[in-house]
Tab-separated table of C-alpha atoms and ligand atoms in Angstrom:
chain	number	residue	atom	x	y	z
A	110	UNK	CA	20.402	5.162	1.940
A	111	UNK	CA	16.629	5.861	2.784
A	112	UNK	CA	16.662	8.722	0.564
A	113	UNK	CA	18.045	6.444	-2.153
A	114	UNK	CA	14.704	4.332	-1.610
A	115	UNK	CA	12.427	7.104	-1.560
A	116	UNK	CA	14.082	8.256	-5.081
A	117	UNK	CA	13.441	4.647	-6.053
A	118	UNK	CA	9.775	4.043	-5.403
A	119	UNK	CA	8.917	7.969	-6.282
A	120	UNK	CA	9.837	7.277	-9.618
A	121	UNK	CA	6.739	8.467	-12.046
A	122	UNK	CA	7.459	6.310	-15.376
A	123	UNK	CA	3.484	5.899	-15.566
A	124	UNK	CA	3.636	10.089	-15.697
A	125	UNK	CA	0.831	10.389	-12.639
A	126	UNK	CA	2.453	13.124	-11.291
A	127	UNK	CA	3.323	11.812	-8.069
A	128	UNK	CA	6.095	13.980	-7.288
A	129	UNK	CA	3.902	17.040	-5.721
A	130	UNK	CA	2.272	14.757	-3.474
A	131	UNK	CA	5.779	13.542	-2.583
A	132	UNK	CA	7.424	16.560	-1.812
A	133	UNK	CA	3.798	17.834	-0.156
A	134	UNK	CA	4.058	14.789	2.286
A	135	UNK	CA	8.169	15.335	2.638
A	136	UNK	CA	7.214	18.731	3.946
A	137	UNK	CA	4.990	17.118	6.822
A	138	UNK	CA	8.669	17.342	8.493
A	139	UNK	CA	10.943	14.334	9.312
A	140	UNK	CA	13.432	12.822	6.636
A	141	UNK	CA	12.615	10.113	4.074
A	142	UNK	CA	8.918	8.615	4.221
A	143	UNK	CA	10.175	5.176	3.854
A	144	UNK	CA	11.901	5.852	7.156
A	145	UNK	CA	9.345	7.180	8.858
A	146	UNK	CA	7.134	4.258	8.204
A	147	UNK	CA	9.271	2.021	9.089
A	148	UNK	CA	10.443	3.590	12.297
A	149	UNK	CA	6.616	3.485	13.121
A	150	UNK	CA	6.694	0.215	12.236
A	151	UNK	CA	9.036	-0.937	14.398
A	152	UNK	CA	8.332	0.889	17.246
A	153	UNK	CA	4.874	-0.472	17.187
A	154	UNK	CA	6.021	-4.195	16.346
A	155	UNK	CA	6.253	-6.767	19.549
A	156	UNK	CA	5.546	-10.459	19.271
A	157	UNK	CA	2.494	-11.321	18.612
A	158	UNK	CA	1.179	-7.984	18.054
A	159	UNK	CA	-1.568	-7.517	15.425
A	160	UNK	CA	-0.801	-5.249	12.554
A	161	UNK	CA	-3.712	-4.813	10.123
A	162	UNK	CA	-3.172	-4.164	6.333
A	163	UNK	CA	-5.635	-3.262	4.288
A	164	UNK	CA	-5.722	-3.272	0.331
A	165	UNK	CA	-8.094	-3.543	-2.732
A	166	UNK	CA	-8.871	-1.142	-5.291
A	167	UNK	CA	-11.949	-1.974	-7.661
A	168	UNK	CA	-12.310	-1.410	-10.803
A	169	UNK	CA	-15.553	-0.124	-12.849
A	170	UNK	CA	-17.492	-1.281	-14.410
A	171	UNK	CA	-16.742	-4.588	-13.163
A	172	UNK	CA	-16.244	-4.969	-9.296
A	173	UNK	CA	-12.919	-6.579	-9.581
A	174	UNK	CA	-10.025	-5.251	-7.727
A	175	UNK	CA	-6.613	-3.981	-9.452
A	176	UNK	CA	-3.341	-5.551	-9.639
A	177	UNK	CA	-1.741	-2.682	-7.415
A	178	UNK	CA	-1.856	-3.197	-3.837
A	179	UNK	CA	-2.665	-7.079	-2.941
A	180	UNK	CA	1.352	-7.684	-3.840
A	181	UNK	CA	2.500	-4.332	-1.487
A	182	UNK	CA	0.117	-5.865	1.075
A	183	UNK	CA	1.560	-9.488	0.793
A	184	UNK	CA	5.453	-8.257	0.778
A	185	UNK	CA	4.726	-6.093	3.889
A	186	UNK	CA	2.820	-8.670	5.789
A	187	UNK	CA	5.674	-11.130	5.320
A	188	UNK	CA	8.056	-8.773	6.577
A	189	UNK	CA	6.078	-8.205	9.523
A	190	UNK	CA	5.717	-11.585	10.270
A	191	UNK	CA	9.094	-12.217	10.073
A	192	UNK	CA	9.492	-9.577	12.982
A	193	UNK	CA	7.285	-11.487	15.182
A	194	UNK	CA	3.942	-9.762	14.611
A	195	UNK	CA	0.614	-11.097	12.998
A	196	UNK	CA	-0.336	-9.403	9.936
A	197	UNK	CA	-3.950	-9.424	9.469
A	198	UNK	CA	-5.354	-8.183	5.973
A	199	UNK	CA	-8.310	-6.512	5.497
A	200	UNK	CA	-10.046	-6.864	2.424
A	201	UNK	CA	-13.645	-6.984	0.704
A	202	UNK	CA	-15.190	-9.845	-0.401
A	203	UNK	CA	-14.238	-9.358	-3.787
A	204	UNK	CA	-10.344	-8.675	-2.998
A	205	UNK	CA	-10.336	-12.065	-0.774
A	206	UNK	CA	-9.344	-14.629	-3.364
A	207	UNK	CA	-7.164	-12.264	-5.116
A	208	UNK	CA	-5.124	-11.499	-1.763
A	209	UNK	CA	-5.174	-15.300	-0.864
A	210	UNK	CA	-3.482	-16.437	-4.226
A	211	UNK	CA	-1.003	-13.393	-4.038
A	212	UNK	CA	-0.484	-14.179	-0.275
A	213	UNK	CA	0.185	-18.059	-1.059
A	214	UNK	CA	2.431	-17.356	-4.215
A	215	UNK	CA	5.035	-15.481	-1.423
A	216	UNK	CA	4.634	-18.642	0.825
A	217	UNK	CA	2.697	-16.585	3.590
A	218	UNK	CA	-0.211	-19.164	3.919
A	219	UNK	CA	-2.466	-19.372	5.761
A	220	UNK	CA	-2.534	-15.799	7.072
A	221	UNK	CA	-5.729	-14.040	8.502
A	222	UNK	CA	-7.830	-12.080	5.654
A	223	UNK	CA	-10.816	-10.804	7.300
A	224	UNK	CA	-13.448	-8.372	5.995
A	225	UNK	CA	-13.833	-4.703	6.738
A	226	UNK	CA	-16.581	-5.313	9.370
A	227	UNK	CA	-14.790	-8.112	11.227
A	228	UNK	CA	-11.940	-5.789	11.478
A	229	UNK	CA	-13.811	-3.391	13.045
A	230	UNK	CA	-14.702	-5.999	15.683
A	231	UNK	CA	-11.027	-6.702	15.813
A	232	UNK	CA	-10.165	-3.354	16.360
A	233	UNK	CA	-12.810	-3.090	19.199
A	234	UNK	CA	-11.415	-6.438	20.631
A	235	UNK	CA	-8.155	-6.929	19.809
A	236	UNK	CA	-6.250	-3.649	19.906
A	237	UNK	CA	-3.734	-3.995	17.006
A	238	UNK	CA	-0.190	-2.003	17.426
A	239	UNK	CA	-0.760	-0.567	14.114
A	240	UNK	CA	-2.695	-0.170	10.681
A	241	UNK	CA	-1.316	0.077	7.155
A	242	UNK	CA	-3.542	0.852	4.130
A	243	UNK	CA	-1.893	0.235	1.135
A	244	UNK	CA	-3.872	1.563	-1.735
A	245	UNK	CA	-7.131	1.548	-0.426
A	246	UNK	CA	-9.863	3.568	-1.542
A	247	UNK	CA	-9.919	6.458	0.582
A	248	UNK	CA	-13.523	8.883	1.413
A	249	UNK	CA	-13.889	12.141	-0.456
A	250	UNK	CA	-14.666	15.298	1.342
A	251	UNK	CA	-18.181	14.683	0.124
A	252	UNK	CA	-18.415	11.575	1.628
A	253	UNK	CA	-18.139	9.249	-2.099
A	254	UNK	CA	-15.336	7.078	-2.804
A	255	UNK	CA	-13.623	7.906	-6.609
A	256	UNK	CA	-11.453	6.492	-9.346
A	257	UNK	CA	-8.799	8.486	-10.681
A	258	UNK	CA	-11.262	9.445	-13.789
A	259	UNK	CA	-13.304	11.125	-11.350
A	260	UNK	CA	-16.078	8.128	-11.446
A	261	UNK	CA	-18.051	7.491	-8.289
A	262	UNK	CA	-17.238	4.006	-7.452
A	263	UNK	CA	-18.750	4.524	-3.270
A	264	UNK	CA	-21.306	0.948	-4.619
A	265	UNK	CA	-17.991	-1.004	-5.054
A	266	UNK	CA	-16.852	0.354	-1.936
A	267	UNK	CA	-16.419	-1.684	1.563
A	268	UNK	CA	-14.798	1.413	3.219
A	269	UNK	CA	-12.358	1.151	5.997
A	270	UNK	CA	-11.957	4.968	6.470
A	271	UNK	CA	-13.741	4.547	9.921
A	272	UNK	CA	-11.590	2.210	11.069
A	273	UNK	CA	-8.498	4.494	10.329
A	274	UNK	CA	-10.341	7.449	12.195
A	275	UNK	CA	-10.892	5.432	15.331
A	276	UNK	CA	-7.370	4.063	15.421
A	277	UNK	CA	-6.372	7.611	15.245
A	278	UNK	CA	-8.779	8.236	17.970
A	279	UNK	CA	-7.333	6.085	20.038
A	280	UNK	CA	-3.944	6.808	19.561
A	281	UNK	CA	-3.283	3.624	17.647
A	282	UNK	CA	-0.636	4.582	14.534
A	283	UNK	CA	-1.841	4.535	10.943
A	284	UNK	CA	0.757	4.487	7.969
A	285	UNK	CA	-1.027	4.948	4.256
A	286	UNK	CA	0.735	4.149	0.948
A	287	UNK	CA	-0.874	5.815	-2.028
A	288	UNK	CA	0.105	7.157	-5.714
A	289	UNK	CA	-2.367	8.729	-7.002
A	290	UNK	CA	-4.444	10.852	-4.136
A	291	UNK	CA	-7.540	9.046	-3.644
A	292	UNK	CA	-6.251	6.737	-1.408
A	293	UNK	CA	-6.551	6.529	2.250
A	294	UNK	CA	-3.535	8.359	4.065
A	295	UNK	CA	-3.837	11.477	1.160
A	296	UNK	CA	-5.964	13.586	3.496
A	297	UNK	CA	-2.418	14.287	4.574
A	298	UNK	CA	-1.341	15.931	1.501
A	299	UNK	CA	-5.178	17.000	0.465
A	300	UNK	CA	-4.406	20.458	-0.934
A	301	UNK	CA	-1.650	19.173	-3.209
A	302	UNK	CA	-3.780	16.252	-4.700
A	303	UNK	CA	-6.409	19.013	-5.129
A	304	UNK	CA	-4.089	21.305	-6.902
A	305	UNK	CA	-1.628	18.758	-9.170
A	306	UNK	CA	-4.117	16.036	-9.823
A	307	UNK	CA	-6.379	15.777	-12.965
A	308	UNK	CA	-9.828	15.943	-11.459
A	309	UNK	CA	-8.097	16.376	-8.046
A	310	UNK	CA	-10.784	18.358	-6.396
A	311	UNK	CA	-13.105	15.674	-6.725
A	312	UNK	CA	-10.963	12.573	-6.315
A	313	UNK	CA	-8.858	13.888	-3.517
A	314	UNK	CA	-9.170	11.644	-0.500
A	315	UNK	CA	-9.899	13.076	3.300
A	316	UNK	CA	-8.759	10.458	5.833
A	317	UNK	CA	-4.884	11.126	6.923
A	318	UNK	CA	-2.319	8.819	8.438
A	319	UNK	CA	0.331	9.653	10.990
A	320	UNK	CA	2.892	8.506	8.057
A	321	UNK	CA	2.346	9.067	4.471
A	322	UNK	CA	4.146	7.007	1.536
A	323	UNK	CA	3.694	8.427	-1.780
A	324	UNK	CA	5.321	6.425	-4.833
A	325	UNK	CA	4.750	6.063	-8.769
A	326	UNK	CA	2.925	3.026	-7.962
A	327	UNK	CA	1.696	1.931	-4.535
A	328	UNK	CA	3.548	-1.626	-4.516
A	329	UNK	CA	6.265	0.380	-4.828
A	330	UNK	CA	5.755	2.288	-1.443
A	331	UNK	CA	4.827	-0.826	0.380
A	332	UNK	CA	8.512	-2.093	-1.122
A	333	UNK	CA	10.254	0.844	0.076
A	334	UNK	CA	8.986	0.631	3.742
A	335	UNK	CA	10.335	-3.094	3.830
A	336	UNK	CA	13.733	-1.799	2.325
A	337	UNK	CA	13.632	0.740	5.130
A	338	UNK	CA	12.527	-1.614	7.412
A	339	UNK	CA	15.379	-4.419	6.287
A	340	UNK	CA	17.946	-1.521	6.757
A	341	UNK	CA	16.728	-0.959	10.713
A	342	UNK	CA	16.505	-5.027	11.577
A	343	UNK	CA	19.975	-5.722	9.486
A	344	UNK	CA	18.662	-8.319	7.598
A	345	UNK	CA	16.988	-8.290	3.838
A	346	UNK	CA	12.848	-8.877	4.203
A	347	UNK	CA	12.153	-7.991	0.581
A	348	UNK	CA	11.271	-10.166	-1.724
A	349	UNK	CA	13.021	-11.426	-5.071
A	350	UNK	CA	12.149	-10.415	-8.689
A	351	UNK	CA	10.979	-14.014	-9.503
A	352	UNK	CA	8.547	-13.868	-6.612
A	353	UNK	CA	7.158	-10.397	-8.011
A	354	UNK	CA	6.598	-11.870	-11.240
A	355	UNK	CA	4.738	-15.480	-9.503
A	356	UNK	CA	2.877	-13.055	-7.048
A	357	UNK	CA	1.689	-10.947	-10.212
A	358	UNK	CA	0.599	-14.244	-12.188
A	359	UNK	CA	-0.988	-15.225	-9.210
A	360	UNK	CA	-2.847	-11.986	-8.943
A	361	UNK	CA	-4.135	-11.732	-12.193
A	362	UNK	CA	-4.943	-15.691	-12.321
A	363	UNK	CA	-7.517	-14.699	-9.524
A	364	UNK	CA	-9.231	-12.319	-11.370
A	365	UNK	CA	-7.351	-9.269	-10.912
A	366	UNK	CA	-6.703	-6.424	-13.624
A	367	UNK	CA	-4.230	-3.920	-14.167
A	368	UNK	CA	-6.027	-0.725	-12.463
A	369	UNK	CA	-4.808	1.815	-15.559
A	370	UNK	CA	-5.685	-0.365	-18.506
A	371	UNK	CA	-8.270	-2.087	-17.228
A	372	UNK	CA	-7.038	-5.551	-19.036
A	373	UNK	CA	-6.047	-8.413	-17.884
A	374	UNK	CA	-2.342	-8.863	-18.163
A	375	UNK	CA	0.790	-9.201	-16.524
A	376	UNK	CA	1.104	-5.449	-15.269
A	377	UNK	CA	0.695	-3.035	-12.733
A	378	UNK	CA	-0.474	0.791	-13.251
A	379	UNK	CA	-0.120	0.194	-16.955
A	380	UNK	CA	3.521	-1.063	-16.555
A	381	UNK	CA	4.174	-4.617	-17.491
A	382	UNK	CA	6.283	-6.953	-15.130
A	383	UNK	CA	9.465	-6.583	-15.887
A	384	UNK	CA	9.528	-2.966	-14.615
A	385	UNK	CA	8.200	-4.183	-11.155
A	386	UNK	CA	11.042	-7.026	-11.225
A	387	UNK	CA	13.639	-4.086	-12.210
A	388	UNK	CA	12.106	-2.280	-8.984
A	389	UNK	CA	12.512	-4.933	-6.888
A	390	UNK	CA	15.645	-5.784	-7.914
A	391	UNK	CA	17.096	-2.515	-7.459
A	392	UNK	CA	15.680	-2.263	-3.820
A	393	UNK	CA	17.527	-5.470	-3.070
A	394	UNK	CA	20.705	-4.384	-4.250
A	395	UNK	CA	20.202	-1.477	-2.207
A	396	UNK	CA	19.721	-3.211	1.096
A	397	UNK	CA	22.112	-6.138	-0.076
A	398	UNK	CA	24.976	-3.373	-0.730
A	399	UNK	CA	24.238	-1.496	2.778
A	400	UNK	CA	23.446	-4.743	4.946
A	401	UNK	CA	27.392	-5.785	3.653
A	402	UNK	CA	28.546	-2.618	4.047
B	709	MG	MG1	-3.747	4.500	-6.696
B	710	MG	MG1	-1.336	2.596	-8.350
């Protein structure tokens, strides 16, 4: 069943060429990508455990985050909260109101939302059990941050790569979700990004994670992990298509833009809301069929 989830989330209706990255991630060993990430989370989660979830990708020329990321982070955060853990969202100041609005639209209020600097303190003081990056800018080999057009966006990024590197040094597990190759976690499939993605050699992120989920839209990767978590614990932890639309409306209302078109529309990565609502409906159907059988 987890293979079916992987298939759903790695559809590429936006023509991003994410399939070779998916294949490369799959070749790093183990089963379906969502399965590995869900297993990692289940092993790490215990009552009261802190789970750090980062997100927020800025769009040029304005420093405004895109609609891909915050929704996935919110749904994943709510799922781990339902399993007894404490989700802490790590976002820069421009993403803060957007993350707050999206979490509230999902009924996740009040939740902890911290800056990358505060997260470093948290990592030092209050050891989180696992770190998850959902559509979070990843540093490239030359130290810069790049959007998918190859533009330098370093001045807009409050990077959290060091958080993930330090976590790895301290044997704290890390999970990453991405769709393009320039996100934290894509260091795991660095050479595939360079080979298969436009501007790959410029944009390829170098920060790796223990478990990478590659999806057609990063939000979908996070939803896929929640679907796999649902099957593991025997309870549907996903959101509904109506909640998907409500979160996206809240996200856009709070100022987020479509990362592909740059427009303030009810869309993610150039795909209008109904496509995301259908994807969420499909994942719910898969989960409920499996849980009832
Ligand atoms: Mg992306
Ligand atoms: Mg995306």
